[in-house]
Amino acid sequence: MNTAEAPERLALEYGLADGIAVVQVTGEVDVASCGVLRDSLLRIVTDEGFGGLVVNLAGVRFIDSAGVGVLVGVWRAVRATTRRLALAAPAPQARRVLDTAGLTKILPVYDAEAGPGITLGSHKAATRPDPGT
């Protein structure tokens, strides 16, 4: 695993499960740290081996509109491919922000943390299907 840190408040851990990139986000996603998150997620999306992306938000203590903007931008980049994007296990504060912003209506959001059983090809564990794919 590789860890990248943004202004000491955001940590990203990367993994690969069945060809799907899993990024565990921990800390605060705000205007000061969202650039690192954006760059990291877009680097995965533009990788030739990219098979799909799950962003695990279980460790996110805070997310603001800048962080939501990053997720929307990554969603748009993924939609330009044949791949898929899903969010996993958003912490309560993050879930409220995602609900308010409407992201939970366009992205599959899994209640469980990313791991076995969460696949981007099936919505059985998703709270909402992804109408954009």
C-alpha atoms as one frame of an Amber mdcrd trajectory, in Angstrom:
protein
   0.000   0.000   0.000   1.021   3.504  -0.740   0.054   6.485   1.394  -0.037
  10.080   0.148  -0.643  12.892   2.596  -2.193  16.272   1.915  -1.552  19.129
   4.283  -1.328  16.676   7.215  -5.111  16.380   7.355  -5.778  13.938   4.541
  -4.364  10.464   4.018  -4.981   8.244   1.012  -4.310   4.514   0.887  -4.437
   2.646  -2.393  -5.289  -0.969  -3.080  -6.398  -3.160  -5.946  -9.113  -5.813
  -5.661 -10.139  -7.846  -8.723  -8.946  -5.087 -11.066 -10.853  -2.401  -9.177
  -8.863   0.418  -7.586  -9.872   1.070  -3.985  -8.857   4.358  -2.390  -9.334
   4.711   1.350  -9.700   8.383   2.275  -9.026   9.413   5.877  -9.225  12.880
   7.398 -10.651  16.137   6.091 -11.556  16.829   2.462 -11.710  20.590   2.112
 -10.415  23.408  -0.061  -6.885  22.961   1.333  -6.666  19.204   0.739  -8.989
  18.502  -2.188  -6.298  19.103  -4.820  -4.350  16.055  -3.668  -7.515  13.940
  -3.689  -8.487  15.180  -7.165  -5.033  14.583  -8.637  -4.775  11.121  -7.080
  -8.212   9.949  -8.229  -7.808  11.359 -11.741  -4.418   9.654 -12.040  -6.184
   6.336 -11.386  -8.977   7.109 -13.862  -6.499   7.896 -16.646  -4.423   4.757
 -16.021  -4.735   2.247 -18.858  -5.273  -0.560 -16.345  -8.180   1.274 -14.712
 -11.055  -1.170 -14.328 -13.193   0.855 -11.946 -12.855   2.870  -8.771 -14.267
   2.617  -5.265 -13.650   5.603  -2.990 -13.928   4.470   0.628 -15.064   7.415
   2.763 -15.323   5.628   6.126 -12.467   7.659   7.598 -13.605  11.072   6.343
 -14.303  13.323   9.328 -15.232  16.366   7.233 -16.040  17.114   3.603 -17.027
  20.503   2.185 -18.261  21.716  -1.193 -14.723  21.618  -2.613 -14.546  17.909
  -1.786 -17.958  17.324  -3.334 -16.728  19.162  -6.431 -13.769  16.768  -6.654
 -16.094  13.747  -6.510 -18.332  15.247  -9.215 -15.300  15.935 -11.420 -14.011
  12.393 -10.976 -17.503  11.025 -11.700 -17.560  13.002 -14.957 -14.119  11.680
 -15.916 -15.221   8.109 -15.195 -18.417   8.577 -17.212 -16.240   9.415 -20.225
 -14.903   5.838 -20.013 -16.676   2.499 -19.908 -15.686   2.090 -16.244 -17.602
   2.763 -13.049 -17.228   4.733  -9.838 -18.760   3.972  -6.448 -18.480   5.390
  -2.947 -18.194   3.151   0.098 -19.065   3.552   3.758 -19.299   7.336   4.053
 -19.075   8.492   7.658 -22.296  10.164   8.932 -21.138  13.754   8.312 -19.909
  12.886   4.837 -23.143  11.005   4.065 -25.236  14.063   4.998 -23.169  16.272
   2.692 -23.352  13.731  -0.155 -27.132  13.419   0.306 -27.587  17.204   0.360
 -25.456  17.622  -2.770 -27.414  14.892  -4.575 -24.416  12.630  -5.179 -26.173
   9.657  -3.620 -28.737   9.920  -6.427 -26.167   9.589  -9.224 -23.535   7.305
  -7.680 -23.839   3.893  -6.079 -23.088   4.270  -2.376 -22.266   1.105  -0.452
 -22.918   1.017   3.269 -20.060  -1.437   3.814 -16.392  -0.588   3.515 -14.748
  -1.529   0.229 -13.680  -5.133   0.149 -14.932  -8.539  -0.944 -18.554  -8.444
  -2.041 -18.466  -4.893  -3.348 -18.241  -5.015  -7.078 -18.909  -2.290  -9.550
 -20.851  -4.640 -11.791 -23.546  -5.347  -9.215 -25.699  -2.980  -7.233 -26.929
  -5.552  -4.726 -25.096  -3.766  -1.892 -25.703  -0.273  -3.220 -28.220   2.054
  -1.692 -29.040   3.503  -5.117 -28.244   2.380  -8.646 -26.062   4.505 -10.931
 -28.352   5.887 -13.636 -25.377   7.431 -15.438 -24.050   4.121 -16.747
